[in-house]
mmCIF file of C-alpha atoms and ligand atoms in Angstrom:
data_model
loop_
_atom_site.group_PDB
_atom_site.id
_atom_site.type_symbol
_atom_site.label_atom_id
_atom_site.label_comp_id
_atom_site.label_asym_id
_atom_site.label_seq_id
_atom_site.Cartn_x
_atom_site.Cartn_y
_atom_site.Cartn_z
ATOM 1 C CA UNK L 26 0.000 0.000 0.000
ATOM 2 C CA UNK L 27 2.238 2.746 -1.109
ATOM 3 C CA UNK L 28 -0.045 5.301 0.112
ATOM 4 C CA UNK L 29 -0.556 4.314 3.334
ATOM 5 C CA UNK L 30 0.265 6.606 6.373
ATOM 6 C CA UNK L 31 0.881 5.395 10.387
ATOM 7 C CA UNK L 32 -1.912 6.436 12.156
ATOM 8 C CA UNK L 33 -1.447 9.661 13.922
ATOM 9 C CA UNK L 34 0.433 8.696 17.671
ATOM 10 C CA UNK L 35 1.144 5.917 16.949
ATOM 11 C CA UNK L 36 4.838 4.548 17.840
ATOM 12 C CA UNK L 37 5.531 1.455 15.779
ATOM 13 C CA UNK L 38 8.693 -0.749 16.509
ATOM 14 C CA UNK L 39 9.823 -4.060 15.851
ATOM 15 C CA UNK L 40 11.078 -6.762 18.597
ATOM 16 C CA UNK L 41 13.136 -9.957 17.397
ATOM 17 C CA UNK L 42 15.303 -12.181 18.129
ATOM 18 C CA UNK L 43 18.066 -13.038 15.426
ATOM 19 C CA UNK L 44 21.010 -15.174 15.273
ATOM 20 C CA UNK L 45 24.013 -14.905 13.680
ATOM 21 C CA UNK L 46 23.404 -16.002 9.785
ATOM 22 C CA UNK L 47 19.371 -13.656 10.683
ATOM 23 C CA UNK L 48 17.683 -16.521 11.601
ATOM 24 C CA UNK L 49 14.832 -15.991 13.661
ATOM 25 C CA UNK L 50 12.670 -18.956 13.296
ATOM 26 C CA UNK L 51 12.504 -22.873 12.337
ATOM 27 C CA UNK L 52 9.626 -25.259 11.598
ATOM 28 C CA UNK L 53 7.709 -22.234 12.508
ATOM 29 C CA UNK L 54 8.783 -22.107 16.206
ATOM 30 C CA UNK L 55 11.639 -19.884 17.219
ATOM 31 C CA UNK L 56 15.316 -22.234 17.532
ATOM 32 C CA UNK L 57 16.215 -21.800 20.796
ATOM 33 C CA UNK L 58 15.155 -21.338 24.220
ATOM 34 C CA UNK L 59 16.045 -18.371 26.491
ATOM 35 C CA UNK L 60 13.929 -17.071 29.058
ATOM 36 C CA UNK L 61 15.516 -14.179 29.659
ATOM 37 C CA UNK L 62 15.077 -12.770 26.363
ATOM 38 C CA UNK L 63 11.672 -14.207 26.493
ATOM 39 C CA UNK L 64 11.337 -12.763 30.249
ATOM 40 C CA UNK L 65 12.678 -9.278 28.422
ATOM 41 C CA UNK L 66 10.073 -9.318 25.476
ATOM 42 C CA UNK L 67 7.102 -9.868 27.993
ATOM 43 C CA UNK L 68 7.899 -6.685 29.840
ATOM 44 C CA UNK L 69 8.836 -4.123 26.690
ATOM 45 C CA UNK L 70 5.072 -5.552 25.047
ATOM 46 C CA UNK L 71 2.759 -5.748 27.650
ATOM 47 C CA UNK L 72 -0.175 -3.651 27.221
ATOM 48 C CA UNK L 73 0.801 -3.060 24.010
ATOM 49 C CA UNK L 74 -0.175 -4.125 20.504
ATOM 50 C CA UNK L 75 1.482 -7.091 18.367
ATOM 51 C CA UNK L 76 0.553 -7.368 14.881
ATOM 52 C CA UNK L 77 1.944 -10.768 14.091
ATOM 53 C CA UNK L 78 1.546 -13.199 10.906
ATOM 54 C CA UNK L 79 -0.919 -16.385 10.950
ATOM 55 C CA UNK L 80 2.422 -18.815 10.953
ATOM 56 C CA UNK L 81 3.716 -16.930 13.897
ATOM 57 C CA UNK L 82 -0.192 -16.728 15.041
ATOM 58 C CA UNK L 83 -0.029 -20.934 14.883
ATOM 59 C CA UNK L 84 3.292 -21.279 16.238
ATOM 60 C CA UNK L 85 2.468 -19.573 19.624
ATOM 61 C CA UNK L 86 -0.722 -21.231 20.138
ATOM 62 C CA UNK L 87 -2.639 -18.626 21.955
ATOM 63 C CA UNK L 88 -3.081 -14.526 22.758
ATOM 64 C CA UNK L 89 -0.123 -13.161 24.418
ATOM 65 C CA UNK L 90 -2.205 -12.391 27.578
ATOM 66 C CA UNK L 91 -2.249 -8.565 28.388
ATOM 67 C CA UNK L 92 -1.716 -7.612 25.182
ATOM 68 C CA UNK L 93 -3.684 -7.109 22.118
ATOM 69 C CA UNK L 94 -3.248 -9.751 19.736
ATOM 70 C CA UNK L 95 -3.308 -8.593 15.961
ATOM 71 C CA UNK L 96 -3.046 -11.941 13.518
ATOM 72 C CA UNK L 97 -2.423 -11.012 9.410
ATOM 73 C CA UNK L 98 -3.955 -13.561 7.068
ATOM 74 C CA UNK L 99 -5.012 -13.746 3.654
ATOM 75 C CA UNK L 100 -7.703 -16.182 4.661
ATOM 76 C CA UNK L 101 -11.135 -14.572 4.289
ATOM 77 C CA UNK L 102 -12.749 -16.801 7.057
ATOM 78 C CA UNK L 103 -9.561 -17.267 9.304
ATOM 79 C CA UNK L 104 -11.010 -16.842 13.179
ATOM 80 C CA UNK L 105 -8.570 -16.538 15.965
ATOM 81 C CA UNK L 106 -10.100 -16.864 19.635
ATOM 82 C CA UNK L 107 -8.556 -14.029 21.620
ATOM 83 C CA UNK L 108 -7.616 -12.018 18.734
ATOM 84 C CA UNK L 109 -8.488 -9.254 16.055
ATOM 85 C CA UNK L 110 -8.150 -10.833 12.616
ATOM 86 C CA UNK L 111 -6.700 -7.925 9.567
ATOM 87 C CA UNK L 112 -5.843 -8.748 6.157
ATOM 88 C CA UNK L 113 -2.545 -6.693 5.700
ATOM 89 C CA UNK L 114 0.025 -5.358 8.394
ATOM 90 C CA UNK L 115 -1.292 -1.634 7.304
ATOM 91 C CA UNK L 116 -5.051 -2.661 8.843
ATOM 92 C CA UNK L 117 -3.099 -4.075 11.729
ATOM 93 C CA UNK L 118 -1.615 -0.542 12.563
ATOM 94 C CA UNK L 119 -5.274 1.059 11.903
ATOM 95 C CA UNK L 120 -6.892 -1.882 14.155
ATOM 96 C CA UNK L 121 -3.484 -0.804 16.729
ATOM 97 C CA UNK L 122 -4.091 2.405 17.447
ATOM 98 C CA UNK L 123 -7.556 1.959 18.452
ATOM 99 C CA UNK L 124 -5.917 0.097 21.359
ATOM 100 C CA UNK L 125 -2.823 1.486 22.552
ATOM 101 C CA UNK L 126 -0.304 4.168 21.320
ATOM 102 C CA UNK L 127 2.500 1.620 20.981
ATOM 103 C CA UNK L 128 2.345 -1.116 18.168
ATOM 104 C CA UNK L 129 4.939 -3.982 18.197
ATOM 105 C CA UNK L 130 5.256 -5.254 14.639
ATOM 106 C CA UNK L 131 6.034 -9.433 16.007
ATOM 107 C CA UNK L 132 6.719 -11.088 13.124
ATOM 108 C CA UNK L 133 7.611 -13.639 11.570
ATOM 109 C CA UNK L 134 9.506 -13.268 8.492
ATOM 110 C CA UNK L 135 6.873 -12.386 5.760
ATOM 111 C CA UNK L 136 5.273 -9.596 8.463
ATOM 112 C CA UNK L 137 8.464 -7.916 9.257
ATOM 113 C CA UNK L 138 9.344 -7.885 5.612
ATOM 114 C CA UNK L 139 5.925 -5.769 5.010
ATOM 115 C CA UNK L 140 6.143 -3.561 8.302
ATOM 116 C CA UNK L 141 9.212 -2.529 8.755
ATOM 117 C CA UNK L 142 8.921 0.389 6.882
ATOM 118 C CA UNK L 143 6.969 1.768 9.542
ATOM 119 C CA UNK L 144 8.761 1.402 12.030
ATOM 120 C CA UNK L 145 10.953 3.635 13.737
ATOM 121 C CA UNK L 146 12.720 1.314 16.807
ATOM 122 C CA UNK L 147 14.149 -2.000 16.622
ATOM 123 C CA UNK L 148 14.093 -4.137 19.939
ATOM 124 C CA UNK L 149 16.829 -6.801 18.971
ATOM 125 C CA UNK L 150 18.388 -9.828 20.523
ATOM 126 C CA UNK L 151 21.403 -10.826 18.953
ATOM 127 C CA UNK L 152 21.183 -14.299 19.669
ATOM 128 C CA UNK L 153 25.107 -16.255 19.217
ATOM 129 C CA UNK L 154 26.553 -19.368 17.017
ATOM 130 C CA UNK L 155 23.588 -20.193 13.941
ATOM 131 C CA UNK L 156 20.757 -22.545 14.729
ATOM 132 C CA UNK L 157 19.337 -24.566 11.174
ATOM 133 C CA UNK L 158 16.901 -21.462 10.958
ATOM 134 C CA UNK L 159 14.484 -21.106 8.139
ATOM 135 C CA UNK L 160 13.032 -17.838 8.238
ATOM 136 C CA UNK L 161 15.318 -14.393 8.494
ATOM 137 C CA UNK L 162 15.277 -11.144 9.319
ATOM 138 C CA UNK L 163 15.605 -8.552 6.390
ATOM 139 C CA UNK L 164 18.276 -6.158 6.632
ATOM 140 C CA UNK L 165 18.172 -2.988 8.030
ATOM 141 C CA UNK L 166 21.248 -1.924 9.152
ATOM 142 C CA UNK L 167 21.631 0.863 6.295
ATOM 143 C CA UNK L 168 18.814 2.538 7.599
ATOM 144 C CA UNK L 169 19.103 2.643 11.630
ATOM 145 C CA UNK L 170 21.910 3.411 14.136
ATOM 146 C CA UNK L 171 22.440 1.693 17.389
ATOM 147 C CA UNK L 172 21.614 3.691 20.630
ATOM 148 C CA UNK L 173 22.539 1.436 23.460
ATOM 149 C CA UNK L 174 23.441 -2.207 24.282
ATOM 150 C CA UNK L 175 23.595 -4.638 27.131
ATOM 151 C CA UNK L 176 25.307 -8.076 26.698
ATOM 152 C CA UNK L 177 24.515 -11.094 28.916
ATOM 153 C CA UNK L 178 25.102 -15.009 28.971
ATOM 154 C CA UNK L 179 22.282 -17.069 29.804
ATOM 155 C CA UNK L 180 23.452 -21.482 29.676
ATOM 156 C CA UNK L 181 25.492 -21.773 26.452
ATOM 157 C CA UNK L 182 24.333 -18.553 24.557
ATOM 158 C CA UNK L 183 25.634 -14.969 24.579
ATOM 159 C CA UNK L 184 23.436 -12.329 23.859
ATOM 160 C CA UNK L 185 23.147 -8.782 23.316
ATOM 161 C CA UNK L 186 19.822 -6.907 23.266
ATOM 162 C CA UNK L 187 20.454 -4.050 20.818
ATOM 163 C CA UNK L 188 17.914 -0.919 21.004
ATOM 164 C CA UNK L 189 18.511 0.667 17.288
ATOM 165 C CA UNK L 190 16.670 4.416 15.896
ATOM 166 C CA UNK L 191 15.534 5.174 12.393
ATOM 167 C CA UNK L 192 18.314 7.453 11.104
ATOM 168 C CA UNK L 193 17.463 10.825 10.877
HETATM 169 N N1 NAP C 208 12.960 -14.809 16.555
HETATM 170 C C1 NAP C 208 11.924 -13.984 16.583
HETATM 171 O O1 NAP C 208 11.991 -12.896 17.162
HETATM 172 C C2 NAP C 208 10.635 -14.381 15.886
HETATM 173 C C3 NAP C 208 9.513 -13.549 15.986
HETATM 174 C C4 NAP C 208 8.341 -13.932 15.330
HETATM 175 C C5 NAP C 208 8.305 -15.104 14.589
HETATM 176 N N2 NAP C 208 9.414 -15.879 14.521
HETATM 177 C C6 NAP C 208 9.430 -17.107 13.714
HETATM 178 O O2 NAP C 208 9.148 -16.772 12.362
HETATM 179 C C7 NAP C 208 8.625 -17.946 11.719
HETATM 180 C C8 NAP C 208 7.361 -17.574 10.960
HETATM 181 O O3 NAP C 208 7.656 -16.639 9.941
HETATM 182 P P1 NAP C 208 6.959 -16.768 8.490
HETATM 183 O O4 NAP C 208 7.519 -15.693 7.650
HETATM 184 O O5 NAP C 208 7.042 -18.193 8.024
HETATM 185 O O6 NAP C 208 5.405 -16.523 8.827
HETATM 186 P P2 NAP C 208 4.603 -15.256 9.415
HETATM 187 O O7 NAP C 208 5.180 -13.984 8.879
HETATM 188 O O8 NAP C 208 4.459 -15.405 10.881
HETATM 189 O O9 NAP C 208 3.161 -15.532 8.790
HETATM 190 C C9 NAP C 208 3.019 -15.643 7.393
HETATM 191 C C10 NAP C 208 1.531 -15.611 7.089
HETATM 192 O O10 NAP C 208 1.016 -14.297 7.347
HETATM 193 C C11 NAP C 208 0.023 -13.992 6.386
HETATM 194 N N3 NAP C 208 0.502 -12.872 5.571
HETATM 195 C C12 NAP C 208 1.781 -12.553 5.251
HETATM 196 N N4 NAP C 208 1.827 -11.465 4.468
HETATM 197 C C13 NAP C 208 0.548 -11.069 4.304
HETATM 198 C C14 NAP C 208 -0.059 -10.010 3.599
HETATM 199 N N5 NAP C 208 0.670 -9.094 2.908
HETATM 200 N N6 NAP C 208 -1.411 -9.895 3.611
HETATM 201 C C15 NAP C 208 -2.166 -10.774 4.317
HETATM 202 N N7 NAP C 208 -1.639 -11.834 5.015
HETATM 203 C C16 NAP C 208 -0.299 -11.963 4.992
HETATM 204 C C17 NAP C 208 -0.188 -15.257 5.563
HETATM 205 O O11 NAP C 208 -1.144 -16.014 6.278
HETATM 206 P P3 NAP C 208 -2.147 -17.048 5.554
HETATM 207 O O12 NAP C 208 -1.293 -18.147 5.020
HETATM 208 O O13 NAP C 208 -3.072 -17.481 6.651
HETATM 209 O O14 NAP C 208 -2.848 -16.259 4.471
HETATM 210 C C18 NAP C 208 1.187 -15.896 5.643
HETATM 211 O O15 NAP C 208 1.164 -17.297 5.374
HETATM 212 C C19 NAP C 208 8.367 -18.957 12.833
HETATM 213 O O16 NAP C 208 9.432 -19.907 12.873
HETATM 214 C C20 NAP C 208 8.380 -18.109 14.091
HETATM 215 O O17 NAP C 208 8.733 -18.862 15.247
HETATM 216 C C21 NAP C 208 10.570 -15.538 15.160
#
């Protein structure tokens, strides 16, 4: 939708986790297990909005509690107990704002491919070592700048969540 404008205060950002070759998921879970990244994500989203694609949807299982779930399919009839079905990322920000003034675009692949252009913060766990993944993260380095960092072991991985701006 090349015409399409954010809603009007709305903040829009992206949290992910992404490994070292920008993996971020396989057989439609997510290819590793660390709660506190998982521990980190439930505080920066709750009360918030994620708009999130059906695979991603299917893959979790349920809503998210405290949050509002947003699920994008292209299936006409698709129902989703506990959340608001859209047919495009762009109704998922309109459906958002109704909601709350912060929007989390969640994923997976195909989703963050369509929102990030909307986005203006990037939540990111660099995750160590590669893990067989099968969906990616686009790039977007060219276009954002790192603002701060924390690094932290949890069992066998080393992570970093990285907090990056939309350049100027
Ligand atoms: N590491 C992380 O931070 C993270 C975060 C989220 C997800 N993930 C992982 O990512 C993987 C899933 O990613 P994915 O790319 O395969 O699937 P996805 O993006 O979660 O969902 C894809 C589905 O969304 C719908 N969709 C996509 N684009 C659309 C559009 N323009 N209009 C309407 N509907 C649209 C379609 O649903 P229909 O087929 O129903 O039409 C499509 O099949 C999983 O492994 C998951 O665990 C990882």
């Amino acid at each position: 939708m090349a015409d399409f404008t954010v809603p009007a205060g709305l903040d829009v950002r992206v949290i992910v986790a992404m490994d070292e070759e920008r993996g971020i998921g396989k057989n439609n879970d997510v290819p590793w297990h660390i709660p506190k990244d998982w521990a980190r994500l439930k505080e920066l989203t709750m009360g918030h909005s994620l708009i999130m694609g059906r695979k991603t949807w299917d893959g979790i299982g349920k809503p998210l509690p405290g949050r509002t779930n947003i699920v994008v399919t292209r299936q006409s009839d698709f129902k989703a107990e506990g959340a608001i079905v859209v047919h495009s990322v762009e109704d998922g920000l309109t459906e958002a704002v109704k909601h709350d003034p912060v929007a989390y675009i969640f994923g997976g692949e195909h989703i963050f491919k369509d929102g990030l252009k909307y986005v203006d913060k990037i939540e990111l766990t660099e995750v160590s070592g590669t893990h067989g993944a099968d969906t990616f993260f686009p790039e977007f380095e060219h276009n954002f700048h790192e603002v701060s960092s924390e690094a932290l072991d949890e069992g066998s991985h080393h992570i970093r969540f990285v907090d990056y701006e939309r350049n100027a």
